[in-house]
Short mmCIF file of C-alpha atoms in Angstrom, two decimals:
data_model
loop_
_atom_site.label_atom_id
_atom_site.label_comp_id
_atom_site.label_asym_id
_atom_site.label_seq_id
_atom_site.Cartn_x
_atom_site.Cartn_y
_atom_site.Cartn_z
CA UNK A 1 118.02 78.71 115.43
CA UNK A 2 114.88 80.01 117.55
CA UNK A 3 112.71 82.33 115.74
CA UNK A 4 112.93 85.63 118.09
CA UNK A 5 109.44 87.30 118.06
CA UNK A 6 108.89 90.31 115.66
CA UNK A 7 109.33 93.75 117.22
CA UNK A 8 106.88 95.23 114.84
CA UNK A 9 104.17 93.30 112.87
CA UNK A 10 103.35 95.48 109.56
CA UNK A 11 99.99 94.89 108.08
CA UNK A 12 99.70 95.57 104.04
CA UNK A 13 96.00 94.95 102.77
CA UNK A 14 95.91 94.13 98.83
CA UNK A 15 93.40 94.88 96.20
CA UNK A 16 94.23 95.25 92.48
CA UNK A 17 97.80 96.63 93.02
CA UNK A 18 99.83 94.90 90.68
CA UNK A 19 101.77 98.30 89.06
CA UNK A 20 102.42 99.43 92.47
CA UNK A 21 102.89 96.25 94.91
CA UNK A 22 106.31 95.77 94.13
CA UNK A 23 107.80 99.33 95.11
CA UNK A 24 105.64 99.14 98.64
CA UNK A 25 106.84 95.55 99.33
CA UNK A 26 110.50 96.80 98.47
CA UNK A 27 110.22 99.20 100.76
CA UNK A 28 109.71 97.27 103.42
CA UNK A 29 112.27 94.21 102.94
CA UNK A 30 114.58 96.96 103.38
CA UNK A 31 113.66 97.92 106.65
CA UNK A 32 116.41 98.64 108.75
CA UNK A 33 115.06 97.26 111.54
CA UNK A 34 115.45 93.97 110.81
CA UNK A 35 112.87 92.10 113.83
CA UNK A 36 109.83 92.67 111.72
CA UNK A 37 106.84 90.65 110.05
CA UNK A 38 105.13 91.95 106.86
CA UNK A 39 102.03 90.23 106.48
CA UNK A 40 100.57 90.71 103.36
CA UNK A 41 96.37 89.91 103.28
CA UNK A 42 95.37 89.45 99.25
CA UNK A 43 91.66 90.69 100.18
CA UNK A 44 90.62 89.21 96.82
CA UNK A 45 92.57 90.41 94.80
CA UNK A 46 91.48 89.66 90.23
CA UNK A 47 94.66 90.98 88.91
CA UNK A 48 98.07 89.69 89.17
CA UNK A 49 98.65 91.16 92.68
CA UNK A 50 98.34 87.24 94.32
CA UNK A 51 101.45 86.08 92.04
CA UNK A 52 103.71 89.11 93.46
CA UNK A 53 102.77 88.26 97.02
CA UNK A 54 103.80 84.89 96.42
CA UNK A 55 107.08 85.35 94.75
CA UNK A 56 107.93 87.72 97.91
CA UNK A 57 106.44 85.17 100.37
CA UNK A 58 108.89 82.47 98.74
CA UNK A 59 112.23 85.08 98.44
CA UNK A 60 111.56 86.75 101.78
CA UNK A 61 110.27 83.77 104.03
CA UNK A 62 111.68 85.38 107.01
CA UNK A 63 109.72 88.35 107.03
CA UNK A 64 106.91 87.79 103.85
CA UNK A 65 103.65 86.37 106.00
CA UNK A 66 101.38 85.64 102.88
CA UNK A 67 97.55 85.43 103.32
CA UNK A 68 94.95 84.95 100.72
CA UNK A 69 91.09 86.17 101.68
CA UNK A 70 87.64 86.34 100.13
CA UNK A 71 86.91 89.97 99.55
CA UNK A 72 85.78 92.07 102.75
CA UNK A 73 87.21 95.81 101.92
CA UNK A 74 90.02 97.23 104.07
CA UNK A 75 89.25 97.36 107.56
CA UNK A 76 88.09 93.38 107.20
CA UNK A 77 91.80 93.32 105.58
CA UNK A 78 93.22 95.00 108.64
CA UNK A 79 91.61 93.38 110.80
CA UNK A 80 92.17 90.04 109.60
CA UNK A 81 96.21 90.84 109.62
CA UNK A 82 95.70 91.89 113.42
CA UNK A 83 94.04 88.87 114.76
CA UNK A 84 97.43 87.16 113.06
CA UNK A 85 100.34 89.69 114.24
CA UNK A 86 102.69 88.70 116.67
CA UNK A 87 104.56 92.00 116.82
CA UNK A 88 105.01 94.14 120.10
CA UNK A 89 103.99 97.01 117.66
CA UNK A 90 101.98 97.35 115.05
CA UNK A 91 102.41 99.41 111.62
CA UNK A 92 99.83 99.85 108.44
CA UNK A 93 101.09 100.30 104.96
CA UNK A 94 98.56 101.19 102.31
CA UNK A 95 99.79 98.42 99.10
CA UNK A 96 100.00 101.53 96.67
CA UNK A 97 102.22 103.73 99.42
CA UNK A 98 106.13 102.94 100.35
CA UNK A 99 108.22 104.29 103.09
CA UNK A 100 111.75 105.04 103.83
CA UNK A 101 114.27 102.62 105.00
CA UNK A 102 114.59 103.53 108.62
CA UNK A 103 110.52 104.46 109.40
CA UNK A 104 110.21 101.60 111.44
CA UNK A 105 113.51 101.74 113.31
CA UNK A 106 113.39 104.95 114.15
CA UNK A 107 109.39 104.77 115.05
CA UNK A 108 110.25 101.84 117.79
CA UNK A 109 113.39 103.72 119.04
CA UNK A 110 111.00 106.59 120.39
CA UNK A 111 107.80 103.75 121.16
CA UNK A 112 110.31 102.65 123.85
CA UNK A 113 112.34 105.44 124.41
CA UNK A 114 109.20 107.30 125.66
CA UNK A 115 107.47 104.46 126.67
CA UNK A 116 104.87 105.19 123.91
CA UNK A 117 101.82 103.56 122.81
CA UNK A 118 101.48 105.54 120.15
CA UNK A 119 104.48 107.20 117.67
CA UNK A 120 103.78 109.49 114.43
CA UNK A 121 105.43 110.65 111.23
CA UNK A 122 105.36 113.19 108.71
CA UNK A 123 103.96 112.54 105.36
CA UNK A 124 104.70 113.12 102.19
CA UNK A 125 102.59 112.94 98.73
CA UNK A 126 104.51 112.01 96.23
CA UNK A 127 103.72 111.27 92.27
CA UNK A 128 104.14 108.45 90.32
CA UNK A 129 107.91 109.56 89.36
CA UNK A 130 108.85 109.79 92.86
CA UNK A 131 108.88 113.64 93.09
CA UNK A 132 106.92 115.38 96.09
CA UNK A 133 104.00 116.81 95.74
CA UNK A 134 103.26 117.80 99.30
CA UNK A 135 104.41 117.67 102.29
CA UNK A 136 102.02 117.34 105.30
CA UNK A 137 103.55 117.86 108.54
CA UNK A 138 101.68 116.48 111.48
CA UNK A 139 102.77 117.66 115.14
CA UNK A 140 104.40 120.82 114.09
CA UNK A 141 105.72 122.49 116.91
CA UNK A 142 105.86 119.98 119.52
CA UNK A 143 107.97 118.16 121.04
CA UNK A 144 109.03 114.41 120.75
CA UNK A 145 107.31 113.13 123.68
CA UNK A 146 104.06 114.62 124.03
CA UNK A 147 102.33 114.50 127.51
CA UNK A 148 98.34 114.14 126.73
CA UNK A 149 97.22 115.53 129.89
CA UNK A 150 99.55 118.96 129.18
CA UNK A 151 98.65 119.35 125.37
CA UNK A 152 95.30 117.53 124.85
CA UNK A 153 95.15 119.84 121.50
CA UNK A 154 96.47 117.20 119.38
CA UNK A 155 93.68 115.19 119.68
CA UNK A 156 91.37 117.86 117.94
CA UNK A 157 94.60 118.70 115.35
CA UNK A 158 95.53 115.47 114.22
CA UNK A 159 94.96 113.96 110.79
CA UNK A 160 93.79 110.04 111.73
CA UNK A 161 95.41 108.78 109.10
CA UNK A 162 96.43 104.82 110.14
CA UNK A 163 99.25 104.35 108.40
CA UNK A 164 102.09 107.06 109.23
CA UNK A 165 101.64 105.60 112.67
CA UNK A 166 102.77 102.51 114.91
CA UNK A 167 100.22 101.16 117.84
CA UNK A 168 101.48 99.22 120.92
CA UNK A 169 99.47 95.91 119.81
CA UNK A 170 97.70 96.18 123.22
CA UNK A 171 95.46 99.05 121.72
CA UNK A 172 93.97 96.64 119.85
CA UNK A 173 92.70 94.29 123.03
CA UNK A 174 89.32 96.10 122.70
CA UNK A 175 89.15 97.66 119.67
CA UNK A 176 88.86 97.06 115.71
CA UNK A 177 88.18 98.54 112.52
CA UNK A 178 85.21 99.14 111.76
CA UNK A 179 84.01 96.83 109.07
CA UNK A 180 81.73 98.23 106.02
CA UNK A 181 81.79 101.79 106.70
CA UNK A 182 84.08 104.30 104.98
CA UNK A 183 86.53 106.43 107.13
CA UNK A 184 87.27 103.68 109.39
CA UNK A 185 90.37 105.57 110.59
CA UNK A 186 88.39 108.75 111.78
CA UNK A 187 86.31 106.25 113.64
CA UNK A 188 88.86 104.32 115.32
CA UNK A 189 92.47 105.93 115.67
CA UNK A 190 90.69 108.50 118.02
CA UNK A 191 89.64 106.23 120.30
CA UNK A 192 93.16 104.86 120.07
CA UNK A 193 94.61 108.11 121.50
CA UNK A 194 91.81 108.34 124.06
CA UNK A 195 93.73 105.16 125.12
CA UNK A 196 97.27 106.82 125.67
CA UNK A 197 98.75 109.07 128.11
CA UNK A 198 101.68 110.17 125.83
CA UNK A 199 102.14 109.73 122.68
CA UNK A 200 105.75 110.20 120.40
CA UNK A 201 106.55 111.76 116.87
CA UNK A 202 109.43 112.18 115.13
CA UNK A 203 109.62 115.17 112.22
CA UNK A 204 111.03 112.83 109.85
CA UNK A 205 108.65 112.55 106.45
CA UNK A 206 108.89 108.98 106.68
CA UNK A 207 105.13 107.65 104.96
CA UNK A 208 105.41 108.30 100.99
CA UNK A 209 101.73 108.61 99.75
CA UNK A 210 101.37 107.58 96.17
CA UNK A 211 98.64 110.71 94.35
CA UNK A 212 97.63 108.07 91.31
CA UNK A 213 97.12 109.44 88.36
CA UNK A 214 95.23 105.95 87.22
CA UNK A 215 92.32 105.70 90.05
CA UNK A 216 89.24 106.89 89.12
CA UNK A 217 87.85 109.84 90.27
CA UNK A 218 85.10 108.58 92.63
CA UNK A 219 81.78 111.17 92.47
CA UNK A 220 81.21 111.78 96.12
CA UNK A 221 78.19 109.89 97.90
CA UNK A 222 75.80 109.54 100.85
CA UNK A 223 78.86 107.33 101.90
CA UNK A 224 80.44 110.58 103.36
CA UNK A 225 77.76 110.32 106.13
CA UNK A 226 79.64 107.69 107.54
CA UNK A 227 82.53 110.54 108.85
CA UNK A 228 79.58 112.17 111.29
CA UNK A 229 78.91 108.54 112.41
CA UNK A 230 82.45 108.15 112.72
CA UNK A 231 82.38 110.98 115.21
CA UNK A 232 79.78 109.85 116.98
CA UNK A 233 81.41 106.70 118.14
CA UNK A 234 84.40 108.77 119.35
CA UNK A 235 82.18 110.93 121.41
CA UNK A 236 80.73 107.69 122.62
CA UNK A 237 84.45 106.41 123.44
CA UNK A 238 85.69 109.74 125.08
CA UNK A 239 82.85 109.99 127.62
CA UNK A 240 84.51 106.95 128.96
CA UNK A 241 87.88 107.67 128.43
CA UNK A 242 90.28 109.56 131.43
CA UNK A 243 90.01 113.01 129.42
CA UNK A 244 86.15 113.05 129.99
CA UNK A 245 86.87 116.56 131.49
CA UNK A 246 88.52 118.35 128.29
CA UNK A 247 85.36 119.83 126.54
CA UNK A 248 86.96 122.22 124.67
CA UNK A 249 89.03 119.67 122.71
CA UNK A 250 86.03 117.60 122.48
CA UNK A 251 84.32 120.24 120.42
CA UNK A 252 87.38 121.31 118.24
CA UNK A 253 87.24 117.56 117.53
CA UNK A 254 83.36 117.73 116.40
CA UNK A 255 84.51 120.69 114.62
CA UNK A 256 87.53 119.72 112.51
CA UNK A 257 86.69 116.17 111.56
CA UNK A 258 82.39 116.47 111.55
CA UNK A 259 82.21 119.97 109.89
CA UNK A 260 85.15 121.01 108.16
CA UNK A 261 86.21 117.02 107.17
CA UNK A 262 82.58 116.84 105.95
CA UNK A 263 82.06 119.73 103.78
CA UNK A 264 85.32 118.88 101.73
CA UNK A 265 83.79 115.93 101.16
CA UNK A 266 80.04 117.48 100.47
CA UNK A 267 81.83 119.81 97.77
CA UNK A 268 82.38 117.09 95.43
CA UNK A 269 78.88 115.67 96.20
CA UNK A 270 77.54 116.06 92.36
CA UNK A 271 73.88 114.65 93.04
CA UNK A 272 71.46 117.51 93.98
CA UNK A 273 69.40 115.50 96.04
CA UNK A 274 72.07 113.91 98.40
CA UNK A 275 73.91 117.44 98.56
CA UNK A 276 70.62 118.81 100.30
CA UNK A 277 69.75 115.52 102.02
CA UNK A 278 73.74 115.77 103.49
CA UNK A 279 73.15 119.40 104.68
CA UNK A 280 70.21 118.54 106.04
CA UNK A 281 72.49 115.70 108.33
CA UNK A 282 75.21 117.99 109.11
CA UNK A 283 73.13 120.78 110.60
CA UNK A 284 70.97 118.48 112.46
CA UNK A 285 74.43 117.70 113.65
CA UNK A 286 76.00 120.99 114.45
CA UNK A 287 72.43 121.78 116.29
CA UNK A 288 72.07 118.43 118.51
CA UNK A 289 75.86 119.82 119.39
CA UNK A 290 75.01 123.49 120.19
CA UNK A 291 78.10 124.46 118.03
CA UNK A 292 77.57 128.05 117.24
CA UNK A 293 78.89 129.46 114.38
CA UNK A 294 81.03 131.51 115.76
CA UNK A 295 82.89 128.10 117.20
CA UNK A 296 83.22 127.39 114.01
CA UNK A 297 84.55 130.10 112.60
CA UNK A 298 87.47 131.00 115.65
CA UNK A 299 88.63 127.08 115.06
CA UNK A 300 92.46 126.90 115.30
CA UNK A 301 94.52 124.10 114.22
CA UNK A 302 98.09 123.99 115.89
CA UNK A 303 97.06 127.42 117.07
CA UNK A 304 96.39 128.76 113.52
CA UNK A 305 92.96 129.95 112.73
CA UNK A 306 91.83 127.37 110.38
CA UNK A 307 89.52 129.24 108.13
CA UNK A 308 92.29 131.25 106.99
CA UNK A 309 94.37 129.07 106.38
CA UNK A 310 92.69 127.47 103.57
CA UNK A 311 93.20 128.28 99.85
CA UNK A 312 90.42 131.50 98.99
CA UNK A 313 88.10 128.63 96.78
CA UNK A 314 87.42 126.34 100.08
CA UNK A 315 87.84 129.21 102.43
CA UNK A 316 84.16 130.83 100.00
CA UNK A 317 82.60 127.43 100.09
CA UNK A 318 82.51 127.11 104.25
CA UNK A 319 81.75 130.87 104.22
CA UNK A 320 78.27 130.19 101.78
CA UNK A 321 77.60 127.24 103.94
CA UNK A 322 78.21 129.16 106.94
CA UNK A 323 75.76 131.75 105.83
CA UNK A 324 73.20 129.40 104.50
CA UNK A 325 73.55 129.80 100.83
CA UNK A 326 73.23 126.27 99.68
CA UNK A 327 71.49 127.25 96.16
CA UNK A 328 74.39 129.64 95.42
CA UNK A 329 76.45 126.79 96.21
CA UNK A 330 75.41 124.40 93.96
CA UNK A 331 75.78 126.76 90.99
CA UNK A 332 79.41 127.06 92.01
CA UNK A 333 80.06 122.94 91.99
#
């Protein structure tokens, strides 16, 4: 029997997820698309997580890939499973996440349906019983195939996330995660896209996003500097990409993911210091960009003005920082 090449190669990076390896890996054994690899990178890994791989590797040998790594933080996990893919297609599960049975099925059907280097899904959070918590739509309404050129929106409305999405492996000829920063996905899906003439979605809420109740609540640091730097390399991308000409986007872009993205990170930034020092970054940004605040303000997302949108709490917080009242901020976090 000749091995027939995997259709879609789907990366899983591990770290400390024994209580919640199982249900992911489960998840996708029971693909319905059956021409897939699952290769699983332990990225040094001290709990039990390496002895579930292995029992997987040795029941599932036909799709299990197990590899074992020193520690080098997820996109060094990613990448590593890229470099060793053989898929036409490639998919990224978070090890704490699952998905439904048919994700990757159905995601393929419409990568060659539409001839599509890129396909989407809805997501879905969900607790640690299984019940929804949220559901987060992506491409509302639009349809299936979605000509760049025609609706070059999406690339200032999308959420990067990595992993509700499959890439044609070719994507990758060029480009990587970026290793040791945070945010890796703002920094390289978009330059992804930039890559694409069309990309598909399907409505289905196909990515199940595990809230934990267990992980700890991380204070917010200087590390959420690395989302304007993240932007910056997708400006650098998209002045050589073939939508050079589509400003507008462009700027919604710089607007969504390095103001808006930022400042609900800065409003869990506890330290005083690095709260000023991070203000002091962003408006350097929005200056260098010639945003005015009026851009900023008339922002729509999927043609819905975004300010208003948000719950009254956030919608204050951009409103203070808006209006430059940074100490009357801080006695509100």
């Amino acid at each position: 029997m000749t091995n027939v090449p995997s259709k879609v190669s789907i990366i899983v990076p591990v770290y400390n997820v024994e209580n919640y390896l199982a249900k992911c890996l489960d998840s996708l054994i029971n693909q319905t698309l059956q021409n897939i690899e699952v290769l699983v990178v332990n990225d040094g890994s001290t709990d039990n997580s390496e002895n579930i791989i292995q029992e997987y590797a040795q029941k599932y040998p036909e799709k299990i890939k197990a590899f074992n790594k020193e520690n080098g933080g997820l996109s060094d996990a990613r990448n590593f499973g890229i470099d060793r893919s053989t898929g036409d297609y490639i998919g990224f599960v978070d090890s704490d996440d699952y998905v439904t049975a048919t994700m990757f099925e159905e995601m393929l059907n419409l990568a060659e349906k539409h001839q599509s280097k890129m396909v989407i899904c809805n997501i879905q959070k969900v607790d640690q019983h299984g019940n929804v918590t949220q559901k987060l739509t992506q491409i509302p309404n639009m349809p299936e195939k979605i000509d760049l050129e025609s609706h070059f929106s999406v690339f200032s409305d999308l959420s990067y996330f990595a992993c509700n999405k499959i890439f044609e492996k070719g994507l990758f000829n060029q480009r990587r995660f970026k290793k040791g920063v945070h945010f890796e996905d703002i920094q390289l899906i978009p330059q992804l896209l930039l890559e694409c003439d069309a990309i598909a979605q399907t409505q289905n809420f196909h990515y199940q996003y595990l809230e934990r109740t267990d992980s700890i609540t991380k204070t917010h640091t200087e590390k959420g500097l690395d989302i304007l730097k993240a932007v910056k390399d997708v400006e650098t991308a998209f002045e050589d990409s073939i939508y050079l000409s589509k400003r507008k986007e462009l700027k919604n872009f710089q607007i969504f993911e390095g103001i808006y993205s930022f400042l609900a990170y800065l409003a869990y930034v506890k330290k005083e210091e690095t709260f000023y020092d991070m203000s002091n970054e962003l408006e350097l940004f929005i200056k260098e960009r010639n945003i005015k605040i009026k851009d900023i303000l008339n922002y729509s997302r999927f043609d819905k003005n975004y300010l208003l949108s948000l719950p009254l709490k956030k919608k204050i917080f951009y409103l203070l920082f808006f209006a430059g009242q940074k100490k009357l901020i801080r006695k509100l976090i």
